[in-house]
XYZ file of C-alpha atoms in Angstrom:
593
model
C 6.182 32.514 99.326
C 6.716 29.818 97.244
C 7.435 31.845 94.199
C 9.281 34.503 96.144
C 12.040 31.738 97.210
C 11.681 30.469 93.879
C 13.032 33.925 92.257
C 15.585 33.911 95.210
C 17.301 30.608 93.721
C 16.870 31.917 89.507
C 18.562 35.267 90.547
C 22.140 33.354 90.063
C 21.608 31.449 87.143
C 20.216 35.139 85.338
C 23.039 36.571 86.438
C 25.472 33.919 84.766
C 23.106 34.375 81.984
C 23.543 37.784 81.252
C 27.460 37.835 82.453
C 27.763 35.528 79.250
C 26.218 37.123 76.987
C 27.855 40.225 78.020
C 31.494 38.674 77.902
C 31.236 36.540 74.512
C 35.225 35.848 75.097
C 36.528 35.267 77.968
C 40.632 35.219 78.771
C 42.632 32.792 80.616
C 41.510 31.373 83.155
C 42.780 32.541 87.031
C 46.467 31.409 87.573
C 46.821 31.215 83.768
C 50.251 33.682 82.937
C 49.227 36.636 80.851
C 52.473 35.644 79.031
C 54.763 38.613 79.027
C 53.340 41.915 78.005
C 50.177 40.632 77.413
C 46.841 41.803 80.170
C 45.458 39.266 81.317
C 41.578 40.932 82.508
C 38.105 40.273 82.859
C 35.064 43.059 83.520
C 32.227 41.940 85.178
C 29.753 44.683 84.478
C 26.725 46.178 86.957
C 24.338 43.280 87.488
C 21.943 43.658 90.395
C 24.290 46.638 91.807
C 27.483 45.028 91.949
C 30.638 47.480 90.998
C 32.218 46.505 88.053
C 35.502 44.356 89.407
C 38.230 44.295 87.203
C 40.412 40.930 87.583
C 43.789 39.613 85.871
C 47.042 37.738 86.156
C 50.030 39.893 86.666
C 53.067 38.930 85.607
C 56.427 39.972 85.137
C 56.684 42.922 81.582
C 52.469 42.683 81.822
C 49.913 44.959 83.244
C 46.363 44.759 84.374
C 43.611 47.615 83.837
C 40.969 48.529 85.350
C 38.244 50.887 85.872
C 38.718 54.091 84.202
C 41.921 53.142 82.506
C 43.411 52.848 86.694
C 46.326 50.172 85.645
C 49.119 48.404 87.781
C 52.113 46.722 86.031
C 54.800 44.705 86.989
C 58.259 45.581 85.703
C 60.809 42.992 84.420
C 61.716 40.230 87.326
C 59.688 42.322 89.952
C 57.399 39.179 90.878
C 58.811 35.952 92.090
C 55.419 34.677 90.419
C 52.591 35.390 88.977
C 49.236 37.070 91.023
C 45.869 37.552 90.574
C 44.749 40.987 91.278
C 41.385 42.694 91.582
C 40.347 46.735 90.307
C 37.431 47.754 91.887
C 35.885 51.347 91.373
C 33.664 52.383 94.828
C 32.604 54.853 96.663
C 34.279 57.403 98.363
C 35.326 56.551 102.364
C 33.634 58.075 105.117
C 37.288 59.043 105.514
C 37.448 62.866 104.124
C 40.248 63.521 102.366
C 42.554 66.443 103.617
C 42.625 69.726 102.433
C 43.976 71.364 100.091
C 43.735 67.838 98.809
C 41.100 67.395 95.511
C 40.183 64.341 94.285
C 40.209 63.405 90.543
C 38.272 60.606 88.924
C 36.838 57.675 90.585
C 38.477 55.618 93.697
C 39.630 52.524 93.301
C 40.171 49.703 95.410
C 43.186 46.875 94.396
C 43.380 43.903 95.692
C 45.097 40.678 95.223
C 44.571 37.344 95.702
C 47.885 36.081 97.732
C 49.737 38.594 99.462
C 52.768 40.124 97.308
C 55.062 41.807 97.432
C 58.498 43.284 95.795
C 61.648 44.702 96.499
C 61.264 48.725 96.284
C 64.321 48.978 94.150
C 62.137 47.072 91.853
C 58.089 48.391 92.343
C 55.194 48.019 91.073
C 53.789 50.981 88.583
C 49.981 52.168 89.049
C 48.371 54.213 86.388
C 46.017 56.607 86.487
C 44.412 58.815 84.241
C 44.948 62.532 84.447
C 41.963 64.304 83.459
C 41.765 67.546 80.509
C 42.294 70.961 82.680
C 44.058 69.902 85.619
C 47.295 71.167 86.780
C 49.555 67.871 86.059
C 52.618 69.477 87.971
C 51.353 69.069 91.147
C 49.721 66.121 90.853
C 49.828 62.706 93.903
C 47.971 59.329 94.439
C 46.100 59.172 98.048
C 45.898 56.189 99.539
C 43.326 55.046 102.417
C 45.469 51.879 103.890
C 44.379 49.722 107.080
C 45.180 51.234 110.280
C 47.162 47.690 111.183
C 49.199 47.962 108.760
C 51.043 51.373 110.476
C 53.924 50.750 113.074
C 53.986 53.332 115.936
C 50.875 54.484 116.313
C 48.031 54.213 117.825
C 45.435 55.583 115.326
C 42.038 53.374 115.415
C 40.727 54.601 112.521
C 42.563 55.054 108.934
C 43.843 58.616 107.700
C 44.913 59.403 104.170
C 48.772 59.623 103.000
C 50.116 60.646 99.514
C 52.502 58.579 97.230
C 54.134 61.464 94.812
C 55.078 60.843 91.149
C 55.460 61.439 87.425
C 53.566 62.816 84.934
C 53.275 60.905 81.795
C 51.804 63.789 78.853
C 51.951 61.189 75.935
C 49.132 58.883 77.730
C 48.086 61.103 80.114
C 48.969 59.272 83.111
C 49.897 60.236 86.783
C 52.709 57.285 87.572
C 54.011 56.167 90.791
C 55.224 52.846 92.523
C 54.369 50.607 95.216
C 56.104 47.968 96.776
C 53.404 45.718 97.905
C 49.711 44.709 97.268
C 47.730 42.904 100.199
C 44.331 40.706 99.705
C 42.292 43.220 102.191
C 42.877 46.127 99.694
C 43.848 49.211 99.579
C 41.757 52.432 98.012
C 42.729 54.900 96.111
C 42.721 57.779 94.063
C 44.219 60.826 91.825
C 44.304 64.134 93.619
C 45.505 67.415 92.789
C 47.816 68.847 95.708
C 49.870 71.881 95.695
C 52.479 70.330 98.005
C 53.229 68.028 95.539
C 55.705 67.780 92.429
C 54.424 65.654 89.685
C 57.339 66.224 86.840
C 57.046 65.017 83.083
C 58.802 61.966 82.506
C 59.259 63.745 78.997
C 61.338 66.067 80.732
C 63.086 63.554 82.171
C 63.735 61.442 79.449
C 65.348 64.304 77.383
C 67.861 65.136 80.706
C 66.180 68.327 81.820
C 65.675 66.799 85.070
C 68.542 66.024 87.789
C 69.016 62.274 87.547
C 71.463 62.402 90.106
C 70.413 61.194 93.729
C 72.143 60.963 97.275
C 71.700 58.166 98.518
C 68.833 59.495 100.672
C 66.226 61.637 100.005
C 63.822 63.942 102.592
C 61.301 65.419 101.737
C 59.020 67.573 104.143
C 55.407 67.183 103.072
C 51.321 68.307 104.402
C 53.081 71.315 106.615
C 50.831 74.287 105.953
C 53.418 76.960 106.669
C 56.779 76.338 104.555
C 58.921 77.670 107.496
C 58.146 75.000 109.592
C 60.018 72.617 107.564
C 62.905 73.706 105.412
C 65.513 72.426 103.020
C 68.471 72.405 105.867
C 65.992 70.225 107.700
C 65.328 67.683 104.990
C 69.275 67.693 104.755
C 69.751 67.251 107.934
C 67.869 63.957 108.203
C 68.970 62.603 105.037
C 72.814 62.893 106.355
C 71.203 61.115 109.608
C 69.921 58.381 107.286
C 72.956 57.681 105.547
C 74.887 57.124 108.641
C 72.300 54.646 109.800
C 73.243 52.994 106.885
C 76.450 53.196 107.135
C 76.826 51.808 110.684
C 73.684 49.080 110.429
C 74.463 48.050 106.650
C 78.159 48.722 106.358
C 79.422 47.739 109.516
C 77.222 45.916 111.612
C 75.835 43.917 108.325
C 71.990 43.877 109.149
C 70.044 43.746 105.883
C 69.416 46.641 102.595
C 66.069 48.485 104.544
C 62.807 47.811 102.948
C 62.488 51.739 102.209
C 60.678 54.146 99.506
C 63.016 54.838 96.339
C 63.462 58.035 94.460
C 62.161 57.600 90.849
C 64.367 58.890 87.934
C 62.147 57.525 84.946
C 58.974 55.600 85.061
C 56.509 54.079 82.288
C 53.487 52.138 82.334
C 53.696 50.506 78.965
C 56.105 48.626 79.123
C 56.286 48.945 82.884
C 59.804 50.286 83.857
C 61.538 52.175 87.026
C 64.892 53.945 87.552
C 65.196 54.297 90.568
C 68.126 56.583 92.473
C 68.200 56.486 96.241
C 65.675 55.488 99.236
C 63.433 58.323 100.243
C 61.751 59.661 103.598
C 59.328 61.846 104.984
C 58.471 64.225 107.515
C 55.171 65.607 108.397
C 53.695 67.765 111.220
C 52.953 66.655 113.977
C 49.143 67.507 113.710
C 48.552 65.695 109.986
C 46.946 62.316 110.135
C 48.761 59.396 111.898
C 51.455 61.782 113.563
C 48.692 63.404 115.184
C 47.584 60.084 117.373
C 49.043 59.725 120.731
C 51.811 61.919 120.133
C 53.149 60.039 117.836
C 57.028 60.670 116.559
C 57.022 59.059 113.882
C 55.765 55.686 111.698
C 56.174 53.435 109.252
C 54.316 50.832 107.064
C 55.914 48.030 105.411
C 53.296 47.812 102.794
C 54.112 51.134 101.573
C 57.858 51.277 102.467
C 57.171 54.345 103.989
C 59.122 55.891 106.637
C 57.542 58.933 108.537
C 59.424 61.394 110.915
C 56.488 63.711 112.486
C 57.340 66.937 113.314
C 57.231 69.499 116.149
C 58.618 72.594 114.415
C 58.630 74.411 117.846
C 61.240 72.029 119.049
C 62.504 70.686 115.690
C 65.428 68.026 114.470
C 66.493 67.521 118.379
C 68.284 64.786 120.246
C 65.177 62.788 120.849
C 63.881 63.193 116.987
C 67.146 61.471 115.681
C 66.794 58.261 118.041
C 62.783 58.235 116.680
C 63.861 58.945 113.236
C 66.799 55.993 113.892
C 63.592 54.039 115.463
C 61.592 54.027 112.577
C 64.903 53.250 110.243
C 65.406 50.135 112.025
C 61.535 49.283 110.957
C 62.683 49.728 107.491
C 65.892 47.553 107.961
C 63.939 44.937 109.815
C 61.440 44.299 106.867
C 64.157 43.885 104.883
C 64.672 40.784 105.856
C 62.451 38.715 103.436
C 61.395 36.079 106.253
C 60.079 39.297 108.257
C 58.169 40.568 105.273
C 56.471 37.121 104.734
C 55.246 37.627 108.201
C 54.370 41.408 107.999
C 52.334 40.017 104.642
C 50.792 36.908 106.150
C 49.265 39.893 108.857
C 51.798 38.772 111.761
C 53.136 41.819 113.163
C 54.641 40.154 116.109
C 55.182 43.512 118.146
C 57.284 42.468 120.881
C 60.178 41.650 117.997
C 59.872 44.715 115.761
C 58.787 47.564 118.739
C 61.228 45.655 121.345
C 64.442 45.452 118.877
C 63.626 48.988 117.436
C 63.467 50.272 120.978
C 66.751 49.098 121.749
C 68.847 50.736 118.988
C 67.667 54.183 120.074
C 70.663 54.512 122.436
C 72.695 50.561 121.661
C 73.074 52.545 118.028
C 75.990 54.997 119.225
C 78.096 51.992 121.500
C 79.401 48.727 120.929
C 76.731 46.755 122.993
C 73.018 46.597 124.261
C 71.920 49.178 126.426
C 68.157 49.777 127.539
C 66.621 53.412 125.849
C 64.428 55.866 127.899
C 64.128 58.030 125.190
C 60.754 60.072 124.987
C 60.623 59.444 128.766
C 59.811 56.201 128.490
C 61.456 54.485 131.337
C 58.887 51.791 132.327
C 60.087 47.926 132.890
C 57.876 45.179 131.544
C 56.113 43.117 133.956
C 57.376 40.076 134.146
C 53.340 38.568 134.902
C 52.547 40.289 131.422
C 52.768 37.744 128.487
C 56.810 38.898 126.911
C 54.609 38.183 123.630
C 51.999 40.936 124.781
C 50.921 42.826 121.356
C 49.044 46.029 122.708
C 49.355 49.116 124.058
C 52.745 49.712 124.798
C 54.431 46.809 126.500
C 55.864 45.681 123.222
C 58.220 48.444 123.779
C 58.936 47.629 127.281
C 60.133 44.427 125.467
C 63.415 45.595 124.985
C 64.097 44.883 128.629
C 64.444 41.324 127.338
C 66.649 42.021 123.916
C 68.692 44.502 126.392
C 69.518 40.997 129.208
C 69.983 38.900 126.238
C 72.634 40.620 124.698
C 74.189 42.103 128.426
C 74.229 38.273 129.320
C 76.220 37.123 126.109
C 78.110 40.554 126.092
C 76.742 41.157 121.614
C 76.355 43.934 120.631
C 72.731 45.346 118.327
C 74.236 42.502 115.568
C 72.921 39.344 117.290
C 69.288 40.621 116.722
C 70.021 39.375 112.358
C 69.760 35.637 113.460
C 66.417 36.378 114.616
C 65.110 38.640 112.119
C 66.734 35.712 109.244
C 64.170 33.898 109.977
C 61.364 36.043 111.054
C 59.530 37.450 113.936
C 57.413 34.490 115.441
C 57.953 33.114 118.779
C 58.733 29.615 117.066
C 61.601 32.276 114.959
C 62.995 33.698 118.539
C 63.189 30.343 119.809
C 64.605 28.635 116.916
C 67.163 31.516 117.076
C 68.004 32.092 120.644
C 66.075 28.880 122.339
C 65.528 24.845 121.755
C 62.809 25.525 119.503
C 59.323 24.881 121.445
C 61.023 26.675 124.347
C 62.603 29.669 124.468
C 65.240 29.452 127.198
C 66.613 32.766 128.061
C 63.537 33.656 129.029
C 64.032 32.511 133.002
C 66.691 33.913 133.553
C 65.655 37.087 132.391
C 62.640 37.188 133.922
C 63.770 36.126 137.638
C 66.797 38.589 136.983
C 63.868 41.102 136.029
C 61.353 40.218 139.069
C 63.525 39.838 141.812
C 67.472 38.745 141.509
C 68.688 42.134 139.957
C 72.181 40.983 139.114
C 72.196 42.983 135.941
C 70.236 46.477 136.830
C 69.695 47.101 133.031
C 71.836 50.015 133.316
C 70.269 50.881 136.698
C 66.776 50.555 136.454
C 66.378 47.802 138.315
C 67.336 48.975 142.001
C 66.938 46.823 144.219
C 68.048 43.075 144.455
C 66.641 40.459 146.130
C 63.495 42.337 146.263
C 60.371 42.284 144.888
C 59.958 45.485 142.819
C 56.527 45.768 142.657
C 56.156 47.851 139.865
C 57.267 44.829 138.069
C 54.453 42.848 138.481
C 50.688 43.381 138.168
C 48.990 41.017 140.448
C 51.083 38.960 142.342
C 48.680 35.386 143.211
C 48.389 35.611 147.110
C 48.634 31.799 148.447
C 47.482 32.119 152.334
C 49.043 28.822 153.503
C 46.591 27.376 156.192
C 47.345 24.264 158.125
C 45.043 21.433 157.766
C 44.719 17.437 157.432
C 46.812 16.514 155.783
C 49.602 18.221 157.024
C 50.329 20.478 153.775
C 48.661 23.087 151.732
C 48.079 23.445 147.876
C 47.698 26.454 145.815
C 46.757 26.767 141.580
C 48.152 29.066 138.825
C 47.521 28.485 135.316
C 50.537 30.329 133.344
C 50.431 31.820 129.911
C 53.135 31.023 127.730
C 56.303 33.616 128.033
C 54.659 34.413 131.250
C 56.274 34.475 134.921
C 52.859 33.840 137.829
C 54.669 36.053 141.212
C 53.244 33.530 144.400
C 53.198 35.825 147.402
C 53.067 32.857 150.524
C 51.379 34.036 153.608
C 51.830 31.810 156.609
C 49.217 31.452 159.387
C 51.806 30.330 161.804
C 55.008 30.449 162.767
C 56.806 27.106 161.925
C 60.258 25.363 162.373
C 60.152 24.098 158.959
C 58.138 24.515 155.255
C 59.040 22.496 152.698
C 57.807 24.042 149.115
C 57.645 21.864 145.662
C 56.057 22.901 142.187
C 54.446 20.598 140.140
C 52.741 20.423 136.637
C 49.043 20.096 138.259
C 48.552 17.178 136.200
C 51.120 15.244 138.033
C 52.069 13.568 134.343
C 55.516 13.208 134.312
C 55.851 12.876 130.311
C 53.741 16.058 130.138
C 55.623 18.779 128.231
C 54.717 21.287 130.891
C 57.510 19.347 133.210
C 59.868 21.135 130.265
C 58.241 24.224 129.862
C 58.134 25.075 134.264
C 60.982 26.800 135.770
C 60.772 27.862 139.375
C 62.249 29.178 142.524
C 61.503 30.401 145.660
C 62.784 33.557 148.043
C 62.304 35.381 150.947
C 62.453 39.027 150.566
C 65.366 40.570 151.320
C 67.974 37.754 151.724
C 71.499 37.999 150.536
C 72.905 36.479 147.713
C 69.517 35.087 146.701
C 70.862 34.732 142.971
C 72.788 31.775 144.649
C 70.044 29.681 146.304
C 69.245 26.762 144.172
C 66.007 26.757 142.099
C 63.304 24.123 142.714
C 62.178 22.292 145.735
C 62.913 24.192 148.701
C 62.689 24.377 152.854
C 62.664 27.559 154.872
C 63.996 27.114 158.394
C 62.348 29.394 161.175
C 59.219 30.627 159.155
C 57.905 33.518 160.451
C 54.673 35.415 159.805
C 56.449 38.331 159.395
C 57.975 37.654 156.757
C 57.473 37.674 152.909
C 58.167 34.786 150.753
C 57.708 34.230 147.208
C 58.237 31.743 144.152
C 58.493 32.960 140.958
C 56.502 29.995 138.376
C 57.755 30.440 134.652
C 56.549 28.554 131.723
C 59.024 29.314 128.873
C 56.488 27.552 126.091
C 55.990 29.730 123.216
C 52.505 28.573 122.875
C 51.059 26.253 125.362
C 49.519 27.277 128.540
C 50.186 25.035 131.623
C 48.730 25.044 135.307
C 50.626 24.524 137.983
C 50.717 23.636 141.682
C 52.471 25.208 144.567
C 52.834 22.432 147.633
C 53.877 22.961 151.121
C 54.375 20.743 153.952
C 55.390 22.139 157.325
C 56.793 21.125 160.624
C 55.444 20.629 163.576
C 52.066 21.203 163.355
C 50.478 24.658 164.989
C 49.968 24.867 168.816
C 50.925 28.204 169.933
C 49.334 31.506 168.648
C 51.162 33.341 165.622
C 52.757 36.524 166.299
């Protein structure tokens, strides 16, 4: 036992000695610039079962080479600062490559010390050696990325996707581009795939490949039946994307989209890329991420890749046009540096991303904000669900907030720029539309949504001054019981950006019932008081929006009537406890109705 313990502590020392003997000339320390074209790298050999890992500092104009000659390069002015990257050979993942793709060479995992993204107009270069004897005209790079990087999919596991590129015959390399490297990393493998073309860089340099391009190119990929997605479909989608750009960027002033580009010419040493326009894809709705929960499309900011999931039996109909617009707006959102920084830091604030994008499906075509019901998604957002709920379909239904705010102040879609320019966190929304710590417009939206309905959201709210039960998940029930002292209380906990609906059931008829809500801790200096908004209602009363907020006295209280109080927490980050208190008069001396 003692010898085994001593040997266990000796292993790290032995590994260090092996590394020292195998690497006599160490490179610059981590974080030190590689100096232009030079490559900074470390090779850790296979010791005690560890896989080979190549690490290095990637800087503008430089490359980092990995196992089997796989490499990553940064064109001049691509990076804002040097970044440490690691390339490690890895075992084939359990997720198999979809047919007819055939793996060529090793699988490699690429990651960075800090999340790093670049403009798609000046992307990173990925280089993979091409074995002898393969069809160099039909190569692609297969990528397996974490599922949480994909917008608009209900997938619970990752799927392979493919990136097109070019073949460099002089260096026998397949070259393509990437827009980011994450700390979590992604897995790559070079594949031979008859559905992808990889033109020669030599032919492109000689001018035998037409380098001109329209602003948008759309490519049908992964269709087994070529008649399911034709060149006419590609052209129609490309025309739509150009029209989206004209209105969003040209007319409304949104940022250019974070979208993959078409490549005219590319090289690895030195790394450089010439792009000619934007690129998007159409995949069959039965393939990969498209096959999950009937996805109409998806977008990944890490790849800057937009995909429309097409049902060939339907074609590019009106709903698909709106879905294409939805995904294009995701690319526009990530065209804002603040949004991309949040994304690369692992923050996917879906009520902002999906709620906004859902509104664009209809608001794009009119000079105002309107609700979208594309795909028969007619469900309204429930007020006792946190507005920033980040799972399921609720983030899409959060369009109700964005539409309400726009209609309240007479804004069209362009007001969304004010939020996106700051980022997509709750604090960014509150800084743009509220006071910073509190989202002030949350309260007028919540009371309108739950009961007042002075703004019907284009007819979606149908019963003014009556609680719409499809807008509340679980009302909190306050069964008032007369006691000593002559008042009764009911406590509720309210999470950030949430409204609790309390049903008040009186035990007897009363001449008078006076209600009030206050922070449970009763601290007059507590931020809970600043975060609190509340209002009492009687079901069916006329002009309920004109009833003053705050404490309220009910006259001639009837057991048969329905009474409510809405308690809202407009705080963007803190949960607070509140108490509802009622005092009644006179004491009950008769039987309830």
